[in-house]
GROMACS .gro file of C-alpha atoms in nm:
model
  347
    1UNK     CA    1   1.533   1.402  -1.980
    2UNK     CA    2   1.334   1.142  -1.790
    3UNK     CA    3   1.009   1.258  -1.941
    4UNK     CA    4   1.121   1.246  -2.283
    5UNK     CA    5   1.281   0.912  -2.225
    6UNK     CA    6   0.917   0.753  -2.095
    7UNK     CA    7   0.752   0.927  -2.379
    8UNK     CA    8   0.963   0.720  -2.617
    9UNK     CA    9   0.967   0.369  -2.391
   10UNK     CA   10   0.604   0.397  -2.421
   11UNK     CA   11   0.586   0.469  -2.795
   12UNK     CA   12   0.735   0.155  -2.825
   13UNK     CA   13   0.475  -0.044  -2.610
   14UNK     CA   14   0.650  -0.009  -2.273
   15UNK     CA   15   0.398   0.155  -2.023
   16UNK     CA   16   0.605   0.355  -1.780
   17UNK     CA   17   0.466   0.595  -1.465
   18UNK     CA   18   0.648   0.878  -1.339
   19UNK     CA   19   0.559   1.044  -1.006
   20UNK     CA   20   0.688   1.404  -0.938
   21UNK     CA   21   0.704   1.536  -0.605
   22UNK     CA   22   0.828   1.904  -0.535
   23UNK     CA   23   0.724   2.195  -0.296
   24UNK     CA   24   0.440   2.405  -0.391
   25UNK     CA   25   0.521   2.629  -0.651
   26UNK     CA   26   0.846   2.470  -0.801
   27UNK     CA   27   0.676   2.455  -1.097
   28UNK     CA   28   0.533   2.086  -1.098
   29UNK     CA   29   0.254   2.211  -1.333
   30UNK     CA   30   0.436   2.364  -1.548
   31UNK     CA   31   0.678   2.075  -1.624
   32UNK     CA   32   0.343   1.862  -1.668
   33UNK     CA   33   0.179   2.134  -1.876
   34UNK     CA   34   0.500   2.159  -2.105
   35UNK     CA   35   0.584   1.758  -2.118
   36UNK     CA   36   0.175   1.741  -2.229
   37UNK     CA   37   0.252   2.004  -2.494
   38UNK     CA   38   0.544   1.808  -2.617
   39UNK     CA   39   0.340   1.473  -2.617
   40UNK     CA   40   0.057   1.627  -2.801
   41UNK     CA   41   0.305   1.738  -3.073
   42UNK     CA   42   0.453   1.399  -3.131
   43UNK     CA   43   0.048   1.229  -3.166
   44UNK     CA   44  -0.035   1.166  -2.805
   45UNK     CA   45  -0.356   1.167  -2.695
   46UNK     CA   46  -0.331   1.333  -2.335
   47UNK     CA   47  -0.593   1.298  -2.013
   48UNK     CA   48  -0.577   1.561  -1.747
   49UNK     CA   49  -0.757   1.479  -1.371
   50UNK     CA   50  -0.605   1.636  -1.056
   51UNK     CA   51  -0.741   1.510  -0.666
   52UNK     CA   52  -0.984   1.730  -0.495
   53UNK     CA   53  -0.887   1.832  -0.150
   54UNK     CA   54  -1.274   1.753   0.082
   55UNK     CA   55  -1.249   1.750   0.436
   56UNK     CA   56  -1.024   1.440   0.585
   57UNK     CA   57  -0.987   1.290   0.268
   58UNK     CA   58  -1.001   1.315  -0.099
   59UNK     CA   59  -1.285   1.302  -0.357
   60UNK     CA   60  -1.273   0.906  -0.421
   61UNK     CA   61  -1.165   0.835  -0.790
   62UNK     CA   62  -1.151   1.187  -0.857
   63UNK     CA   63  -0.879   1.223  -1.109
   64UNK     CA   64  -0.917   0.898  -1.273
   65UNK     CA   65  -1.302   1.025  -1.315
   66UNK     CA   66  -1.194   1.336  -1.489
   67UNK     CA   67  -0.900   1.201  -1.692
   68UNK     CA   68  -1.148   0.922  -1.843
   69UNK     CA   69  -1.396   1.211  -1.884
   70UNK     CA   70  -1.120   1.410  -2.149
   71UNK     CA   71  -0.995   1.041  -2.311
   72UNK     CA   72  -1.358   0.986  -2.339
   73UNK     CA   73  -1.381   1.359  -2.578
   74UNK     CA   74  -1.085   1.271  -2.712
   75UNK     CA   75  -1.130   0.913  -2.889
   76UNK     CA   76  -1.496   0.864  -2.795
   77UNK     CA   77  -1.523   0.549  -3.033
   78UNK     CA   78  -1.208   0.378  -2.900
   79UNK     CA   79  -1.306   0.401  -2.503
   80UNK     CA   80  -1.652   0.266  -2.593
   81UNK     CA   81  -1.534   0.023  -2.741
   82UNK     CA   82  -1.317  -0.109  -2.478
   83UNK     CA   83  -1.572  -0.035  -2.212
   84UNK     CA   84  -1.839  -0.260  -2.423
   85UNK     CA   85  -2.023  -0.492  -2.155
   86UNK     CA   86  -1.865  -0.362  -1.862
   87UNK     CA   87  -2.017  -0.031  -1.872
   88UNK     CA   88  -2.197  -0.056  -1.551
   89UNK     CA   89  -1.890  -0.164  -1.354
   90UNK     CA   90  -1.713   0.113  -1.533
   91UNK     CA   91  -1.985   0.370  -1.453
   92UNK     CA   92  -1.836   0.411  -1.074
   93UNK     CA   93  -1.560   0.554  -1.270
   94UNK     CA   94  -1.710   0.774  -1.531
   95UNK     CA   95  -2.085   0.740  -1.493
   96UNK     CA   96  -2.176   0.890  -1.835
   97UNK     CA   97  -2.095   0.550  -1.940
   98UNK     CA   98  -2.426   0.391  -1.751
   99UNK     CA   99  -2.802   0.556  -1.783
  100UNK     CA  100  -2.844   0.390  -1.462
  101UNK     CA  101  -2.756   0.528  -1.151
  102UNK     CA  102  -2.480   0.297  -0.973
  103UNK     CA  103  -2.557   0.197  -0.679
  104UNK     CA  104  -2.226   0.117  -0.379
  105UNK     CA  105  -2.240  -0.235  -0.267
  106UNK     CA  106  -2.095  -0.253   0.110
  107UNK     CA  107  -1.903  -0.539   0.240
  108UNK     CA  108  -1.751  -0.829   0.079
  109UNK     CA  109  -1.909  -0.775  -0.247
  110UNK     CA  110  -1.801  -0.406  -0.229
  111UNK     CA  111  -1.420  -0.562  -0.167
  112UNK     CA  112  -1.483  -0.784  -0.499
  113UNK     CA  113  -1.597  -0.523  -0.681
  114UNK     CA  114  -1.347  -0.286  -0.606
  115UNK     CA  115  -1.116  -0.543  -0.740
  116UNK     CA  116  -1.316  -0.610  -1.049
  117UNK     CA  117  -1.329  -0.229  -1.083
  118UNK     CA  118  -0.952  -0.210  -1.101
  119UNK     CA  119  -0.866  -0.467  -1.300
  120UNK     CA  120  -1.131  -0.370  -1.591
  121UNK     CA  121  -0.950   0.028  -1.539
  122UNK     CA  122  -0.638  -0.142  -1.609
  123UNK     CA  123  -0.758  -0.347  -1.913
  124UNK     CA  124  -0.964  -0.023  -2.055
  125UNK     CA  125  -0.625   0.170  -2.062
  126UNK     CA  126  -0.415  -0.092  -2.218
  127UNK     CA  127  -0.677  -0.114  -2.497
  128UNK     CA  128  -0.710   0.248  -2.547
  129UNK     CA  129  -0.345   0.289  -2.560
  130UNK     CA  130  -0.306  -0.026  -2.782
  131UNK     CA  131  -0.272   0.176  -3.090
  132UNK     CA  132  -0.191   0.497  -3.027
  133UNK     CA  133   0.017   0.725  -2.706
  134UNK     CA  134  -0.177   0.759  -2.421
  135UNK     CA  135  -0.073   0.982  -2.142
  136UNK     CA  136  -0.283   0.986  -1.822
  137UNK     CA  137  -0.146   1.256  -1.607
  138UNK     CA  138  -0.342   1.298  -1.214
  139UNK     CA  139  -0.206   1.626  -1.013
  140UNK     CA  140  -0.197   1.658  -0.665
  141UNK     CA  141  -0.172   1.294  -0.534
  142UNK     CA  142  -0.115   1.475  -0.180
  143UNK     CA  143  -0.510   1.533  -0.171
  144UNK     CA  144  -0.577   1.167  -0.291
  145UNK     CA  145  -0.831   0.906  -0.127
  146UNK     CA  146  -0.760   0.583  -0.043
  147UNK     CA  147  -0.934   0.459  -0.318
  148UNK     CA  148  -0.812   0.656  -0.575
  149UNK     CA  149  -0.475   0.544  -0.357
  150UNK     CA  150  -0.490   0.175  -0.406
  151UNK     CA  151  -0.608   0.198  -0.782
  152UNK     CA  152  -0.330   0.398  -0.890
  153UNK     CA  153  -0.132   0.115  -0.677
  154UNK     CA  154  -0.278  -0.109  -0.860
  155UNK     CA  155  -0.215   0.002  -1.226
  156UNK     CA  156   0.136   0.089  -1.159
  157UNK     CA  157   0.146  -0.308  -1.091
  158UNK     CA  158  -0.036  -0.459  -1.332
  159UNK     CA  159   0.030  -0.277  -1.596
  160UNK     CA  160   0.231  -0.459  -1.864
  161UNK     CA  161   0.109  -0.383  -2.217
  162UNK     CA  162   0.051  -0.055  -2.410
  163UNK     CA  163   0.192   0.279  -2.508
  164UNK     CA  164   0.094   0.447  -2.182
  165UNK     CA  165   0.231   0.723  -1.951
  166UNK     CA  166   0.082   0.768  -1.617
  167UNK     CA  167   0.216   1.059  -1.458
  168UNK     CA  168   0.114   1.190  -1.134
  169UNK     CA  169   0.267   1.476  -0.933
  170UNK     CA  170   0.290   1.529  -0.516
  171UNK     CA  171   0.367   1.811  -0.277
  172UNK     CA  172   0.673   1.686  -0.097
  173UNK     CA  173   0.607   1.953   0.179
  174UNK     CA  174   0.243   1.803   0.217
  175UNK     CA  175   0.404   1.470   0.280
  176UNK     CA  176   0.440   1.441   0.639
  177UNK     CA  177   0.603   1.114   0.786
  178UNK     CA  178   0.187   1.010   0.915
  179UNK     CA  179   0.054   1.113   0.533
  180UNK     CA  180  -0.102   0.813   0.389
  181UNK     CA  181   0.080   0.892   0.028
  182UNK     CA  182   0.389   0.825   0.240
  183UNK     CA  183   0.400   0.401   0.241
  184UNK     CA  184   0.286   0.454  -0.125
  185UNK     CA  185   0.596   0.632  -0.250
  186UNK     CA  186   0.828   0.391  -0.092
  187UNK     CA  187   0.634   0.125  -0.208
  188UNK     CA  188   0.626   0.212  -0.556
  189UNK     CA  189   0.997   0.309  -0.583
  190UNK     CA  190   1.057  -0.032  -0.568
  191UNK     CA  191   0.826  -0.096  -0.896
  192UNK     CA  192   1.104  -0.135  -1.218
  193UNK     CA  193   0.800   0.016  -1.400
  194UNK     CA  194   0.790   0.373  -1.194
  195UNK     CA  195   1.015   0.666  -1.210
  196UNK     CA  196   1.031   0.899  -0.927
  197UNK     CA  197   1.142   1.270  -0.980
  198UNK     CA  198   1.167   1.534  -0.734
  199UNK     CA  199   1.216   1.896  -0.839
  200UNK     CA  200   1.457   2.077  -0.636
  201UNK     CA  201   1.439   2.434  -0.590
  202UNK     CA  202   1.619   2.725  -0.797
  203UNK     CA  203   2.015   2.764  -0.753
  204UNK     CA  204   2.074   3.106  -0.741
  205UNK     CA  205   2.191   3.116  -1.116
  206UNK     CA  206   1.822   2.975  -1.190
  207UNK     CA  207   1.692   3.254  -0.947
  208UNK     CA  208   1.850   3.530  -1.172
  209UNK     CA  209   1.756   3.412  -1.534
  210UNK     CA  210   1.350   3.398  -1.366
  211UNK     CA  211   1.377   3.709  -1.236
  212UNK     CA  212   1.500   3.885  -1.567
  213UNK     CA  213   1.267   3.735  -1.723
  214UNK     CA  214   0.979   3.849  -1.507
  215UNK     CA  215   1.114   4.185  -1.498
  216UNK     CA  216   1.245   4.154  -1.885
  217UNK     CA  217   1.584   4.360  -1.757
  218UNK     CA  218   1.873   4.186  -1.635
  219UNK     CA  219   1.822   4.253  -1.199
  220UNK     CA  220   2.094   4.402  -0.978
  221UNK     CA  221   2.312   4.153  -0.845
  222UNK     CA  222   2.198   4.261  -0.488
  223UNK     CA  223   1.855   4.246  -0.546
  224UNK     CA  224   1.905   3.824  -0.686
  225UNK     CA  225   2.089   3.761  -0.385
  226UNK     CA  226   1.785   3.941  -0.189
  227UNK     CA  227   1.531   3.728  -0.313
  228UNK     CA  228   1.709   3.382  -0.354
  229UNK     CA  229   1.733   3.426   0.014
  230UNK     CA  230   1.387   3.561   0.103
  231UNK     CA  231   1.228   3.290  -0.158
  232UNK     CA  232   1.461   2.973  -0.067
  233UNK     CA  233   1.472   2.944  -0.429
  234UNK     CA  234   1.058   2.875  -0.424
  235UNK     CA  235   0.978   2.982  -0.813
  236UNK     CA  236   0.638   3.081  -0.710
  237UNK     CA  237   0.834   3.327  -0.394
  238UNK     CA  238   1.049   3.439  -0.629
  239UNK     CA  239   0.805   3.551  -0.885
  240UNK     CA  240   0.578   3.722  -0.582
  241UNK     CA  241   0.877   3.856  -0.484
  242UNK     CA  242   1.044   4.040  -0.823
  243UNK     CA  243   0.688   4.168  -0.887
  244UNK     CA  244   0.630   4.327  -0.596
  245UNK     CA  245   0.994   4.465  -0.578
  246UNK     CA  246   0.952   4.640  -0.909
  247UNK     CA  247   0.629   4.791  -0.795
  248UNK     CA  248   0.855   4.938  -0.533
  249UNK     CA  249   0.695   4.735  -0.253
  250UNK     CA  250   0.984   4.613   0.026
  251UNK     CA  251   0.721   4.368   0.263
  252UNK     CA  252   0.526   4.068   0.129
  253UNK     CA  253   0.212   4.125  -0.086
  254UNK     CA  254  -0.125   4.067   0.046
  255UNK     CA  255  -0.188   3.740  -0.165
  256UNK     CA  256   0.164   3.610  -0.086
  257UNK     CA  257   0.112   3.674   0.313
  258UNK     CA  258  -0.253   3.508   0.228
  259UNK     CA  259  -0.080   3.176   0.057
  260UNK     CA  260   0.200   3.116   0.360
  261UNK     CA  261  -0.015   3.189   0.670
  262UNK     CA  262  -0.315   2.923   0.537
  263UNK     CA  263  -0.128   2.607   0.658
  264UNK     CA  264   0.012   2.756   1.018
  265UNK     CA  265  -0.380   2.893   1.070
  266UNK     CA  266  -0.488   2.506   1.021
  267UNK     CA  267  -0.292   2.433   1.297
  268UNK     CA  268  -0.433   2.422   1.630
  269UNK     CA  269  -0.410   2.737   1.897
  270UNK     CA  270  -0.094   2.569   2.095
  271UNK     CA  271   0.075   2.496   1.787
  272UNK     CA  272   0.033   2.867   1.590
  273UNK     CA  273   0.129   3.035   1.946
  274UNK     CA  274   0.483   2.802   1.897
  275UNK     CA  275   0.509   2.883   1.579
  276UNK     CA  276   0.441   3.281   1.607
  277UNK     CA  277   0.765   3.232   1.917
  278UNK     CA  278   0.999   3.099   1.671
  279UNK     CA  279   0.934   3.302   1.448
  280UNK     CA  280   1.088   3.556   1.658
  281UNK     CA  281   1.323   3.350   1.819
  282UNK     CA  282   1.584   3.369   1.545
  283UNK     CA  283   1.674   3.155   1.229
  284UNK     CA  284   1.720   2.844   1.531
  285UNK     CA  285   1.547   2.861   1.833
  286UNK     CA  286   1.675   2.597   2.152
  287UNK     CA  287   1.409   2.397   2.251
  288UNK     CA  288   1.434   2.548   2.609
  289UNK     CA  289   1.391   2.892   2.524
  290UNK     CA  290   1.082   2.767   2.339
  291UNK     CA  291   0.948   2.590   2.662
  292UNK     CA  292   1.105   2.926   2.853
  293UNK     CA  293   0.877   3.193   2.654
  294UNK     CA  294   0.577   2.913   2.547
  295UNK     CA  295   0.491   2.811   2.895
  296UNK     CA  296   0.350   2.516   2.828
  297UNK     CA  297   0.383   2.163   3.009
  298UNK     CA  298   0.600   1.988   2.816
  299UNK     CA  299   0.406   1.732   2.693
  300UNK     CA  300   0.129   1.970   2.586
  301UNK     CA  301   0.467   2.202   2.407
  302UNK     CA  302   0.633   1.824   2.224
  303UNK     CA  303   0.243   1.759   2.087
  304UNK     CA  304   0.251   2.181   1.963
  305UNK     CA  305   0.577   2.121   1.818
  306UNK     CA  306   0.483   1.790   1.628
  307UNK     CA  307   0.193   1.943   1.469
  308UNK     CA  308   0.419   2.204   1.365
  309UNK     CA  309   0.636   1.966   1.251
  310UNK     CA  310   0.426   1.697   1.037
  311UNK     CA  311   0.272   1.953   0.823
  312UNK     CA  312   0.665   2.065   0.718
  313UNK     CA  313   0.602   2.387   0.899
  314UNK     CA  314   0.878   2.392   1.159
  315UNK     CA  315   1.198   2.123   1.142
  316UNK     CA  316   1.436   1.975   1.343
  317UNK     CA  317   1.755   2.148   1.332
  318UNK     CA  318   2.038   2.011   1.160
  319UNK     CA  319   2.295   2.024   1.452
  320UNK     CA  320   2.162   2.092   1.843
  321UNK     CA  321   1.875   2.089   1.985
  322UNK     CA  322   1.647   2.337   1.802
  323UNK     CA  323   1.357   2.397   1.567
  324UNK     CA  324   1.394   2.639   1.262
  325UNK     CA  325   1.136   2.708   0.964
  326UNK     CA  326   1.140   2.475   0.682
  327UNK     CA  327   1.048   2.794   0.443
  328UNK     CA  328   1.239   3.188   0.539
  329UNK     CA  329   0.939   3.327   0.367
  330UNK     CA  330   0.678   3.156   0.626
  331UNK     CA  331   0.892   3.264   0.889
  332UNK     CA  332   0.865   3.658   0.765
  333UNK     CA  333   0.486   3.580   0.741
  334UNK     CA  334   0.431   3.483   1.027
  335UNK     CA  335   0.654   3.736   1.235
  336UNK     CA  336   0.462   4.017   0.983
  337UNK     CA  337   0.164   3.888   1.143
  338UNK     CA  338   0.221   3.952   1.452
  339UNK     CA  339   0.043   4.259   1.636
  340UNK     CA  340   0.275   4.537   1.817
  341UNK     CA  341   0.235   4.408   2.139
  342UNK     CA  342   0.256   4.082   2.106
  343UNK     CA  343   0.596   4.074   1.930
  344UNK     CA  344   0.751   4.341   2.222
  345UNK     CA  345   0.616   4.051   2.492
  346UNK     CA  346   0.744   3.772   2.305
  347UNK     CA  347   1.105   3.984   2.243
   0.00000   0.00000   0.00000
């Protein structure tokens, strides 16, 4: 497969990057925890870091911080070695590197640093990896900063020489069309260097062999079809799912109904009451019965919908002029979540 194939491009001194995009829970992790299994078998030295969701934006350099934290444990001669005489610079990157405490220039020296900062990254990583497999893998690019944005940018660019793999994974439903990751991704699919995979979710086949494997008993062909519909083929639904059907429960679990309702409470008060309405407005709701039973002004129901919308909540229907849930399971969430009266007013 593709992983495999950069693994042995960049054993032979190609450095390739790989960015994986998928839904939550379609098993991203797991396909990065396996391929770093695999890499660590065949000699390669591997450096986890993963993005740290803070307020608007992300932690800045987070993952590259951490990832040259674990290269650092793992060939501590070797990364001093290529750091030696730029430690300082370096230090705004992994600051056990410095005794000093760096201090943040602002301005134009801050914009000529930044750029010294990524080009001496870039360098450090092709020496490091001169000799040996290097794979540098940074999870949840979705939560990224700009900065950590432009210096992965920048390395996916530049970088020419050594046997590196940088691999970084995405939520595609976190990806709304105003996400900053957005001009990224098309920008780097043009790169000859970068490989873009995006994991679909489970046929129902796929749905089946997970479930008898959760359950360690082939299922009832009933009960697959049950949850490959609830879950939309989600491996993460469908686990929630088969365990709480085999401890006999028929709603969603606590934790699961915890997990789908966190995005659709982020959004604001206009938004959720749209959302809770077509939920029970069927599997496609018109847009005028949503204005009909909303009440809104229109312009005040287009900006509910649109936050609905850009957070891959609710999405345009295919055909028509209607909304429908981009995820069944949210959609059974939400409805769930409604309170007695409220769902006999909105019927």
């Amino acid at each position: 497969d593709k992983l495999s194939d950069a693994l042995a491009r960049a054993s032979g001194g190609e450095p390739l990057a790989l960015l994986i995009g998928g839904d939550a829970g379609v098993t991203k992790t797991r396909q990065i925890e396996e391929f770093a299994a695999a890499a660590g078998r065949r000699g390669a030295v591997v450096a986890v870091g993963g993005c740290v969701e803070i307020g608007a934006d992300g932690l800045p350099f987070a993952p590259f911080s951490t990832a040259l934290r674990a290269l650092r444990r793992e060939l501590p001669e070797e990364l001093a070695a290529a750091a030696a005489g730029q430690e300082e610079e370096l230090a705004r990157l992994l600051p056990e590197l410095c005794e000093q405490p760096v201090t943040r220039g602002t301005g134009r020296h801050d914009e000529d640093g930044m750029a010294r900062l990524f080009e001496l990254t870039a360098r450090l990583l092709e020496q490091v990896a001169a000799d040996r497999t290097v794979v540098l893998a940074l999870e949840d690019l979705h939560w990224a900063d700009a900065s950590t944005r432009h210096l992965l940018a920048y390395l996916f660019r530049t970088l020419r020489t050594g046997r590196l793999v940088v691999l970084a994974s995405y939520r595609s439903d976190d990806i709304h069309r105003r996400h900053p990751l957005r001009p990224l991704l098309a920008e780097l699919d043009r790169l000859r260097t970068v490989r873009r995979i995006e994991l679909a979710r489970f046929t129902r086949e796929e749905v089946g062999r997970q479930i008898a494997g959760i359950l360690a008993a082939e299922p009832a062909p009933a009960q697959v079809d049950e949850i490959f519909e609830r879950s939309d083929g989600n491996a993460f639904f469908v686990e929630e799912l088969a365990c709480c059907a085999n401890e006999g429960c028929v709603s969603l679990s606590d934790s699961l109904r915890d997990v789908l309702l966190v995005r659709v409470e982020a959004l604001p008060e206009s938004a959720q009451r749209v959302v809770r309405i077509a939920a029970e407005g069927g599997s496609t709701v018109e847009y005028r019965l949503l204005a009909a039973v909303a009440r809104l002004t229109e312009d005040d129901l287009i900006e509910a919908l649109r936050a609905a919308v850009n957070v891959n909540i609710l999405v345009a229907a295919r055909t028509g002029d209607g909304y429908r849930f981009r995820h069944s399971l949210v959609r059974e969430a939400v409805s769930d979540d409604l309170l007695p009266g409220e769902r006999s007013r909105l019927n």
